[in-house]
Short mmCIF file of C-alpha atoms in Angstrom, two decimals:
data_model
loop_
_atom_site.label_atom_id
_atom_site.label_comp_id
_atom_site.label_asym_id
_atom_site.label_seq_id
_atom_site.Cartn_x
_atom_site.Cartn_y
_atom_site.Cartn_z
CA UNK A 1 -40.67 -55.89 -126.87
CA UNK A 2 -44.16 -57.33 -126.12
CA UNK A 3 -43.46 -57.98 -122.45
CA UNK A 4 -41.96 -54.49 -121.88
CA UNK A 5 -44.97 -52.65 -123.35
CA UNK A 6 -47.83 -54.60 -121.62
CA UNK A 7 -45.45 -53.97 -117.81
CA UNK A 8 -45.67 -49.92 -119.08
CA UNK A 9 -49.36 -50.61 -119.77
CA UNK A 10 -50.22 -52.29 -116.75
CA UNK A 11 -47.70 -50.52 -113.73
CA UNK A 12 -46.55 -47.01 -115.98
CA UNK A 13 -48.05 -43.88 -114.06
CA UNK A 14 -48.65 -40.72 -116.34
CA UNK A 15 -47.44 -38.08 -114.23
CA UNK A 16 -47.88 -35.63 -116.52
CA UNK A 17 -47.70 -34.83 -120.20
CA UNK A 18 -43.56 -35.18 -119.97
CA UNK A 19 -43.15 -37.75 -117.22
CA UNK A 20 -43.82 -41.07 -117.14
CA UNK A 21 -43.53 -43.04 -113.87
CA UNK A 22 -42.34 -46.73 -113.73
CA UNK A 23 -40.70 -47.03 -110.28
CA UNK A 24 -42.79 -50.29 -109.53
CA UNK A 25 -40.55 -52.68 -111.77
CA UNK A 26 -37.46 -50.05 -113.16
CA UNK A 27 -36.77 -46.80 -111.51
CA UNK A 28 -36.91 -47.54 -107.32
CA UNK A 29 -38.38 -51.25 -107.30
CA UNK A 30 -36.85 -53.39 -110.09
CA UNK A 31 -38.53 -56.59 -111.41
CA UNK A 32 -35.17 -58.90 -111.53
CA UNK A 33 -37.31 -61.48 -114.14
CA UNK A 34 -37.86 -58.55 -116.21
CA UNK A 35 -34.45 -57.03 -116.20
CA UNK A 36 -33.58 -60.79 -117.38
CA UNK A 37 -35.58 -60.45 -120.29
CA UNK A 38 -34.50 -57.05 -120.85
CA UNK A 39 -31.29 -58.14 -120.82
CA UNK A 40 -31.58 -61.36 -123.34
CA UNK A 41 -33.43 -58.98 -125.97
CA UNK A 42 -30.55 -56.46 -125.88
CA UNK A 43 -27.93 -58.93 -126.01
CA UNK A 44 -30.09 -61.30 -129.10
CA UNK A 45 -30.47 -57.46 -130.76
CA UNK A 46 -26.52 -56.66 -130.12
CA UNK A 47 -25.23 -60.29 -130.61
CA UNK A 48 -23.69 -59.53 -133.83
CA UNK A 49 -21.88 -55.99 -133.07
CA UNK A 50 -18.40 -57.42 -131.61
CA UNK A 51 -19.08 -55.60 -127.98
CA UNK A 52 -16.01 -55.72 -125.59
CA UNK A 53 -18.06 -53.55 -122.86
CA UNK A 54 -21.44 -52.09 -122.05
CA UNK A 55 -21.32 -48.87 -120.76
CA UNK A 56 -24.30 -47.05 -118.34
CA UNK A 57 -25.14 -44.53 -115.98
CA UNK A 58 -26.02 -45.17 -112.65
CA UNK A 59 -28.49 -45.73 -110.95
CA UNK A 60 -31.74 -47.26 -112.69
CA UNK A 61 -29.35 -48.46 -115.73
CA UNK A 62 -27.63 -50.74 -113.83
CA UNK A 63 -29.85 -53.59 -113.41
CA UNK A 64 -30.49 -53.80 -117.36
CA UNK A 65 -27.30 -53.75 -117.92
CA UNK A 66 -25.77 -56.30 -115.70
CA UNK A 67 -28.09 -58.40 -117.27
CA UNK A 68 -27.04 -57.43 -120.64
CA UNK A 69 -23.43 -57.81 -119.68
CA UNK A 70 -24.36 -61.37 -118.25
CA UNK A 71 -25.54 -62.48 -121.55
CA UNK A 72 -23.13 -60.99 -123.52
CA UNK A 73 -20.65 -62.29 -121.47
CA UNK A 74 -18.57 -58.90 -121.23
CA UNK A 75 -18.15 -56.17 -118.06
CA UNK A 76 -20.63 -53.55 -117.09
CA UNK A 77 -19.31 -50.10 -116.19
CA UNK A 78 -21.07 -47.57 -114.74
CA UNK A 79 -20.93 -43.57 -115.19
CA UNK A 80 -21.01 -42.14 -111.70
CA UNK A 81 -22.87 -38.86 -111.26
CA UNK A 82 -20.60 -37.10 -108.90
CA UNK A 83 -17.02 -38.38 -107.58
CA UNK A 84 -15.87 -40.28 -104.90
CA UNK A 85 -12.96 -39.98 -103.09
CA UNK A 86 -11.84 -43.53 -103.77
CA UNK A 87 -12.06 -43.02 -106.97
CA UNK A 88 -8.66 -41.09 -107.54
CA UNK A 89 -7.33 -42.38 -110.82
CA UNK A 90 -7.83 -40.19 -114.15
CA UNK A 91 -11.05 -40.01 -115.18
CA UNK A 92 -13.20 -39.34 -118.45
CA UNK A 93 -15.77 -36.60 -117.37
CA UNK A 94 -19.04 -34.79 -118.88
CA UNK A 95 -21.66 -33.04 -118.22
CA UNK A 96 -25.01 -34.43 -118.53
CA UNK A 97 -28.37 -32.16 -117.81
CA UNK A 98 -31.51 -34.20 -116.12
CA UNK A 99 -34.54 -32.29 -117.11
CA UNK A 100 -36.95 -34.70 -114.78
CA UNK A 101 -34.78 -33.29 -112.02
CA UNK A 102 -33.69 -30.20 -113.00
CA UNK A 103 -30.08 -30.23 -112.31
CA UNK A 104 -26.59 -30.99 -113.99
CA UNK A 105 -24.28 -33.37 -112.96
CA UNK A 106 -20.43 -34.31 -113.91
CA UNK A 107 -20.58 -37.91 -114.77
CA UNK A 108 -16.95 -39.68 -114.84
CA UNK A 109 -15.58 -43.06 -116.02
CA UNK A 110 -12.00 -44.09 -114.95
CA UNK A 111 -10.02 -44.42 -118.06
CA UNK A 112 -8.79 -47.82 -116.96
CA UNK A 113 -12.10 -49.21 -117.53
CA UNK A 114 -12.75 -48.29 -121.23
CA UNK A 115 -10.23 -47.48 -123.98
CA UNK A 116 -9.44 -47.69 -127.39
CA UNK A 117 -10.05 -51.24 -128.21
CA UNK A 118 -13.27 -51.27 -126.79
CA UNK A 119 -16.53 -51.73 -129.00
CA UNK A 120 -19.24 -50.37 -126.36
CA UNK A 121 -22.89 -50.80 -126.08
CA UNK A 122 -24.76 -48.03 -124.33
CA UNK A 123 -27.43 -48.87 -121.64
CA UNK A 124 -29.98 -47.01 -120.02
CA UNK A 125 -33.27 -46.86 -119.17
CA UNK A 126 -35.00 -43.72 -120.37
CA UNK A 127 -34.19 -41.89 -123.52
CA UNK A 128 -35.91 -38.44 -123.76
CA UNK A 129 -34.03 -35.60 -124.60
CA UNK A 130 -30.65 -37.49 -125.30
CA UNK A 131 -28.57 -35.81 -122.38
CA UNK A 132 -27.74 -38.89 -121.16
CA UNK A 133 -26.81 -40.59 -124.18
CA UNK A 134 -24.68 -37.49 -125.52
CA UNK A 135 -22.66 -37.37 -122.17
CA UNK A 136 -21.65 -41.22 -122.23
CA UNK A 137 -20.84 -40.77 -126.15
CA UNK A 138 -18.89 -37.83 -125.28
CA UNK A 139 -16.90 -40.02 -123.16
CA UNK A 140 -16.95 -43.16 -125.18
CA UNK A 141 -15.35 -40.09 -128.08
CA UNK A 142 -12.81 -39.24 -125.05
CA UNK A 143 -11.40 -43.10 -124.97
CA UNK A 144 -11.30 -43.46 -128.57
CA UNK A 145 -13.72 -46.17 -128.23
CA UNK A 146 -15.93 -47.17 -130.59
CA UNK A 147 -19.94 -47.23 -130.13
CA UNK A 148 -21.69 -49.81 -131.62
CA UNK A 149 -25.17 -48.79 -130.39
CA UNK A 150 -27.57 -47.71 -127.65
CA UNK A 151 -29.99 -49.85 -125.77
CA UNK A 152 -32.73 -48.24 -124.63
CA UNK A 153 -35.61 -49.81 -121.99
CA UNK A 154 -38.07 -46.98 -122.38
CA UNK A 155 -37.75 -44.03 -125.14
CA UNK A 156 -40.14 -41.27 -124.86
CA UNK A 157 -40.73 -40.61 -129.22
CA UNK A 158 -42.39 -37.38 -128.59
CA UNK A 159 -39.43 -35.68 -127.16
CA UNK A 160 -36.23 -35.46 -129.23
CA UNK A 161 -33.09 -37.16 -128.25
CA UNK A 162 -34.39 -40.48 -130.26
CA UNK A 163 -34.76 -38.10 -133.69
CA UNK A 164 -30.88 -36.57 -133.51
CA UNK A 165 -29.43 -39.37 -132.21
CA UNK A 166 -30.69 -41.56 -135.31
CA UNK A 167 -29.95 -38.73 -137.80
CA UNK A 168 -26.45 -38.78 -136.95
CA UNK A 169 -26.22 -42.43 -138.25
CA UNK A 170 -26.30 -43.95 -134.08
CA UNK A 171 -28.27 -47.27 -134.02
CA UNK A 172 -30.60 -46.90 -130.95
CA UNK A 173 -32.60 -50.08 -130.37
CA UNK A 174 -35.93 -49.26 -127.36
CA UNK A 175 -37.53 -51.73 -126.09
CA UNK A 176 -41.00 -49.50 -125.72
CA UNK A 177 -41.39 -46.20 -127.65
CA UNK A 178 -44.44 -43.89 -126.13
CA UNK A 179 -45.62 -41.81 -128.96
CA UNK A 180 -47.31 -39.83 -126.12
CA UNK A 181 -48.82 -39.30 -122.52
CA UNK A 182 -51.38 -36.69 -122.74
CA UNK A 183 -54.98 -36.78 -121.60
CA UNK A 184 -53.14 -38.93 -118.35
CA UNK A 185 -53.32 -41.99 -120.97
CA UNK A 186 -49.96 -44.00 -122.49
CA UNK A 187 -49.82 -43.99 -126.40
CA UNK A 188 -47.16 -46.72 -127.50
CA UNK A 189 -45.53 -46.70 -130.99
CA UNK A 190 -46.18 -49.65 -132.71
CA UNK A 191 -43.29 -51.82 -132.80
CA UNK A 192 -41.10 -52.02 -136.20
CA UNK A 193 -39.64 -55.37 -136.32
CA UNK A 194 -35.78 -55.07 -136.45
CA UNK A 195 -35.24 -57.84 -138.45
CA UNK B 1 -16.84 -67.31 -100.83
CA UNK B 2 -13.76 -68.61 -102.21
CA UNK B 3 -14.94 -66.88 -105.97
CA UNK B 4 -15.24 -63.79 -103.74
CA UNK B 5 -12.43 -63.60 -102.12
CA UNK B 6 -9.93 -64.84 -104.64
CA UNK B 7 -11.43 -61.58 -106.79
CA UNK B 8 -10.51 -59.49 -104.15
CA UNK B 9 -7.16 -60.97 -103.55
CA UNK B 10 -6.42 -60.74 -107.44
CA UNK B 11 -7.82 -57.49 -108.23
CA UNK B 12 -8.52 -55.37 -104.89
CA UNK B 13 -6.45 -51.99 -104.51
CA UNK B 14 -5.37 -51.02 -100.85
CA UNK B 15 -5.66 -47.39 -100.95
CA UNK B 16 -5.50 -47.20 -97.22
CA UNK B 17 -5.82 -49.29 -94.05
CA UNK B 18 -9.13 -48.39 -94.14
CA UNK B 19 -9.97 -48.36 -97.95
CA UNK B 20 -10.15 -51.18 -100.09
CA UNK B 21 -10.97 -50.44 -104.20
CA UNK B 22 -12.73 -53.04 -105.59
CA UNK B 23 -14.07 -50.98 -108.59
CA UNK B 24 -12.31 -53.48 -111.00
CA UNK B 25 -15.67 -55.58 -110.73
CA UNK B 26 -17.83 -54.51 -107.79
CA UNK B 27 -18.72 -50.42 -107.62
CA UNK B 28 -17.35 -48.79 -110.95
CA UNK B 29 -16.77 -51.97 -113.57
CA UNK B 30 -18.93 -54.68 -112.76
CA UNK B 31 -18.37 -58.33 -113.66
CA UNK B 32 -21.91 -59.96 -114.11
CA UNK B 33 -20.73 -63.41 -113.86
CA UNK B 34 -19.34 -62.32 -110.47
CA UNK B 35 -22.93 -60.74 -109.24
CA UNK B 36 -24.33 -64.03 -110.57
CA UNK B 37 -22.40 -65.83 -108.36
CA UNK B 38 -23.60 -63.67 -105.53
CA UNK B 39 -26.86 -63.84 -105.98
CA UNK B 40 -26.85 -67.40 -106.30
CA UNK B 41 -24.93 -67.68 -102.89
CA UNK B 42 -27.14 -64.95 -101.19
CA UNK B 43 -30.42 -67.32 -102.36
CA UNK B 44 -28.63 -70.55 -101.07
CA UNK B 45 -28.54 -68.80 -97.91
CA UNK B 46 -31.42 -67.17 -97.04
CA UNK B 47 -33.70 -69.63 -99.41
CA UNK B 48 -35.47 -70.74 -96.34
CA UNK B 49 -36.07 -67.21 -94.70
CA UNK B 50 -39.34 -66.97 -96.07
CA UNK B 51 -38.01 -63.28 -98.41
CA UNK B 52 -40.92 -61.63 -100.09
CA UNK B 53 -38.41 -58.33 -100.75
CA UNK B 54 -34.96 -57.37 -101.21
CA UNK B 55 -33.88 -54.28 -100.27
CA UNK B 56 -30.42 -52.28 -101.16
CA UNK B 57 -29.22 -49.01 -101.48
CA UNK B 58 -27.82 -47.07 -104.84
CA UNK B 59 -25.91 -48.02 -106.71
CA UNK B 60 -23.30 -50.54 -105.79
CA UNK B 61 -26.11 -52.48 -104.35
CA UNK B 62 -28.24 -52.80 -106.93
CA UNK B 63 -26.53 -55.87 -109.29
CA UNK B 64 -25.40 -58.41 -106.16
CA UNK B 65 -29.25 -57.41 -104.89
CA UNK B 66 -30.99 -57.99 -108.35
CA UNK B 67 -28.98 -60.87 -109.24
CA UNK B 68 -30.28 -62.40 -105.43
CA UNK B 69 -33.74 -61.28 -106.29
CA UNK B 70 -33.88 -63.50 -109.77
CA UNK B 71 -32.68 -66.00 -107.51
CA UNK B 72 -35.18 -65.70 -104.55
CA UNK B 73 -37.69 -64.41 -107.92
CA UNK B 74 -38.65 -61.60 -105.38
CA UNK B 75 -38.87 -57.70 -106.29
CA UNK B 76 -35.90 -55.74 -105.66
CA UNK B 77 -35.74 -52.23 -104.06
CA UNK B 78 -33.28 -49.69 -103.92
CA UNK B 79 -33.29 -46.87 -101.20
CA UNK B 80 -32.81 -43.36 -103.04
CA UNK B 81 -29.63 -41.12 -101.89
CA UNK B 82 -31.92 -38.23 -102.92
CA UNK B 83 -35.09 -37.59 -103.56
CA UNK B 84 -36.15 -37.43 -106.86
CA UNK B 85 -39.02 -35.07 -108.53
CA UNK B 86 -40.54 -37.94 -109.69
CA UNK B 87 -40.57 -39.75 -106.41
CA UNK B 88 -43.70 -37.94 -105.40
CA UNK B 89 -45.38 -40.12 -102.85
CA UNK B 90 -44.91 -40.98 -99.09
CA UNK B 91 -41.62 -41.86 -98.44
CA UNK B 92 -40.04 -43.73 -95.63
CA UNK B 93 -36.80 -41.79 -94.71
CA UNK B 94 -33.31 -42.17 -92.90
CA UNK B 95 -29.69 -40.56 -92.41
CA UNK B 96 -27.20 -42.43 -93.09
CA UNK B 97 -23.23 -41.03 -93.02
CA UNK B 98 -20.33 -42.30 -95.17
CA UNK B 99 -17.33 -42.23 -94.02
CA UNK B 100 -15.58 -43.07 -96.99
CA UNK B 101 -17.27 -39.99 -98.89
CA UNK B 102 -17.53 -38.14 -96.25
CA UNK B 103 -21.11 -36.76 -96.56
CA UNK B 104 -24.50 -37.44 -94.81
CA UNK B 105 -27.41 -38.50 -97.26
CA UNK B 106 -30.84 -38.72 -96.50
CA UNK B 107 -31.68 -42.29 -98.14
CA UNK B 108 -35.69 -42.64 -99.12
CA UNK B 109 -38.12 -45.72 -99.79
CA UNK B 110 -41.52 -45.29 -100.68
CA UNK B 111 -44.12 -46.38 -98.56
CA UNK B 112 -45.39 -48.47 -101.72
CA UNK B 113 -43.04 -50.87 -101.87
CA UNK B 114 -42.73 -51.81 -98.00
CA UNK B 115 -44.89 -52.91 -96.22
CA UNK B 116 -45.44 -55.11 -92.83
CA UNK B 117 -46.72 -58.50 -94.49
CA UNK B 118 -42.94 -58.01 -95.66
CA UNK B 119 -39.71 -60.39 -94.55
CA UNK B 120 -36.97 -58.60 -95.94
CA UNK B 121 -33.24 -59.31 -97.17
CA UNK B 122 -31.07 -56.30 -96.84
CA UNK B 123 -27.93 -56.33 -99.48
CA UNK B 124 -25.11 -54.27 -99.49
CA UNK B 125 -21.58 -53.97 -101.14
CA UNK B 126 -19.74 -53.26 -97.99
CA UNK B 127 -20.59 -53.61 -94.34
CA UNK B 128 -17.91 -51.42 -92.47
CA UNK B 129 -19.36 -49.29 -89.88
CA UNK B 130 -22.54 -50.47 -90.03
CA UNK B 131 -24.68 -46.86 -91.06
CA UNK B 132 -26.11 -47.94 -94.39
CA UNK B 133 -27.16 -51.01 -92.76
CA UNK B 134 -28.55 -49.19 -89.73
CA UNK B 135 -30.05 -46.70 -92.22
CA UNK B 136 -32.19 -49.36 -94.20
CA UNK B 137 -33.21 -50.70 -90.88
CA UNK B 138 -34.60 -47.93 -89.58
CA UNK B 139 -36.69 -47.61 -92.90
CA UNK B 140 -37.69 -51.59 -92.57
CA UNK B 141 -38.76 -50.38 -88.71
CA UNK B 142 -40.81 -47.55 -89.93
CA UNK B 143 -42.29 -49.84 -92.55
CA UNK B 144 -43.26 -52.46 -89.76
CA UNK B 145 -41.62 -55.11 -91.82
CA UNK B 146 -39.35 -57.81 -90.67
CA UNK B 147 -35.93 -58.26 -91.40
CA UNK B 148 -34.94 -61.43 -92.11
CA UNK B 149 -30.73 -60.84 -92.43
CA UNK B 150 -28.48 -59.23 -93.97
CA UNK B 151 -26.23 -60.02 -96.96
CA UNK B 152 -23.07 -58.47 -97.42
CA UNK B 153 -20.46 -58.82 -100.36
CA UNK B 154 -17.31 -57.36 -98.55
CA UNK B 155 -17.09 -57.02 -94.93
CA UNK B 156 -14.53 -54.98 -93.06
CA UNK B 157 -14.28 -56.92 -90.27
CA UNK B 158 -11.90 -54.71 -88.58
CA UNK B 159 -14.51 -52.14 -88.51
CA UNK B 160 -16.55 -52.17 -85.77
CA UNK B 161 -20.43 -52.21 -87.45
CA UNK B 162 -20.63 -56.20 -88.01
CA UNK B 163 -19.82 -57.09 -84.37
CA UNK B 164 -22.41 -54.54 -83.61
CA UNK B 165 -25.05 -55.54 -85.64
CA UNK B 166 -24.28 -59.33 -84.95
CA UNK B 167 -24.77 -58.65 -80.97
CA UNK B 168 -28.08 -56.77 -81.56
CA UNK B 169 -28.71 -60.67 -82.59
CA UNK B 170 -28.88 -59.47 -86.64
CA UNK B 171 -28.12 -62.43 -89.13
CA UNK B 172 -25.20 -61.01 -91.00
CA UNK B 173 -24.07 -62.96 -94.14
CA UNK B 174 -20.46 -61.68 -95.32
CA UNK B 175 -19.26 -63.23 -99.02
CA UNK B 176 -15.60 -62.18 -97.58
CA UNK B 177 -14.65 -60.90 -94.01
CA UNK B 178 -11.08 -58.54 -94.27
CA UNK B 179 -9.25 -59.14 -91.59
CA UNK B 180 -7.07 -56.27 -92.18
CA UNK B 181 -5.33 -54.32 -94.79
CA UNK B 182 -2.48 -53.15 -93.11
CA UNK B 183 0.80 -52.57 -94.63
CA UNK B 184 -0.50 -52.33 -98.24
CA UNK B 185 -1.83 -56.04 -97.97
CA UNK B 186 -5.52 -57.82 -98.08
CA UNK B 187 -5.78 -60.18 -95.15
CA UNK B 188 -8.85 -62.16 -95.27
CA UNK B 189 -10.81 -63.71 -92.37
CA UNK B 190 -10.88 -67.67 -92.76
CA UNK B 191 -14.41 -68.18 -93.64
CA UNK B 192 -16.32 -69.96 -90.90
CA UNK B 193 -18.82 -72.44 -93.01
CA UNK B 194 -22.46 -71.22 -91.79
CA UNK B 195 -23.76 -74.72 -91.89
#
């Protein structure tokens, strides 16, 4: 997505060989025009996959994918990282490691929210070493829901999570792949039309 | 907001006569037709404020706030419960206590993204005792910018921290005022049209 890779080019920070900082328009300040966009091109890439619900993590996949949900026309829910005392109904749980922050948190879904009918599309905004991705499919698994996909703002192509998560037959759609960060400079993948 | 307000009268849970779930289609499942209507509302009234930012707080915050910010087409911000490793830069900081979870975060901005040429729109899910609110003001202080109101989706108007804020002379836009939830049962404010 053209619009996507020249925001990374102009406003991405290279932190370091592994991190990649885009807080002015994603991860702290959010560009709502671009999460609009973000949104229509997930929903024109998904349009065809019969999804009942999109399913993220909060926080910075939220804004994505209310606007996702908005298109599509279908309800948003997001994975909470810890839980909250009004939250008291059964929940779906799993673990999900952040390597960026170096910690693990229990993420939960109520089951009242997805179940077995559902047909979910996956949301979020960075897709490095799939930890993310694994705990909301493990959970998605849990409901006896079916996946149809993962949308993905930002994937980082030098780090794993993409690689497995294709093998295993999962249709993951970014929106920007960075091939890689070193030298303080970002590499983009060239873009493979989908269709 | 009658949209508002007959949401929560169809689908809010009392869990309490303090505690009101709404996570149907406001802080676990989100309805992004809903937040559209929100935002739209929250433009209509604070279009002639003169917002250059919106600021909120994760995560409940974030779709009513960027669905407001498409609106107003201003940036959106969302104050940090944590810091993050990859938040390395100045940050504006403040405590703010939740009664409902029962925990005292410290909430962060960076210093990037406020700044005193700024007229700011605060947005929050709930207003109830007032400390997120007082929280993001004391960051909006620090930053030297001005705040311009505040919009919230649900107020607990039998809490004291809207009459609070209102007599410190704060603009304080509610979507629905609750009255009370005594005896299992949502009683709503009668709105009072602002204009």
């Amino acid at each position: 997505m053209k619009q996507m890779e020249d925001k990374i080019l102009a406003e991405g920070k290279v932190l370091s060989d592994q991190v990649l900082k885009v807080d002015s328009f994603l991860n702290h300040q959010i560009d709502p025009q671009l999460m609009k966009a973000i949104g229509m091109e997930f929903a024109e890439r998904f349009k065809d996959a019969g999804i009942t619900k999109i399913l993220t993590i909060e926080s910075s996949g939220i804004a994505p994918a209310v606007m996702a949900g908005l298109e599509l026309n279908v309800p948003v829910v997001f994975a909470r990282k810890r839980k909250s005392l009004t939250l008291v109904d059964d929940l779906l749980t799993a673990k999900v490691h952040s390597f960026t922050k170096n910690e693990t948190n229990e993420i939960s879904v109520s089951k009242k929210f997805i179940n077995a009918d559902d047909t979910v599309l996956m949301i979020d905004d960075f897709l490095a070493n799939g930890q993310a991705v694994n705990g909301l499919m493990d959970i998605i698994e849990q409901a006896g829901a079916t996946l149809a996909g993962v949308g993905i703002v930002i994937e980082k192509g030098f780090q794993q999570g993409g690689e497995l998560l294709r093998e295993k037959g999962i249709r993951i759609e970014s929106l920007a792949i960075i091939e890689s960060l070193e030298n303080g400079e970002v590499k983009l993948k060239k873009e493979v039309p989908t269709k």
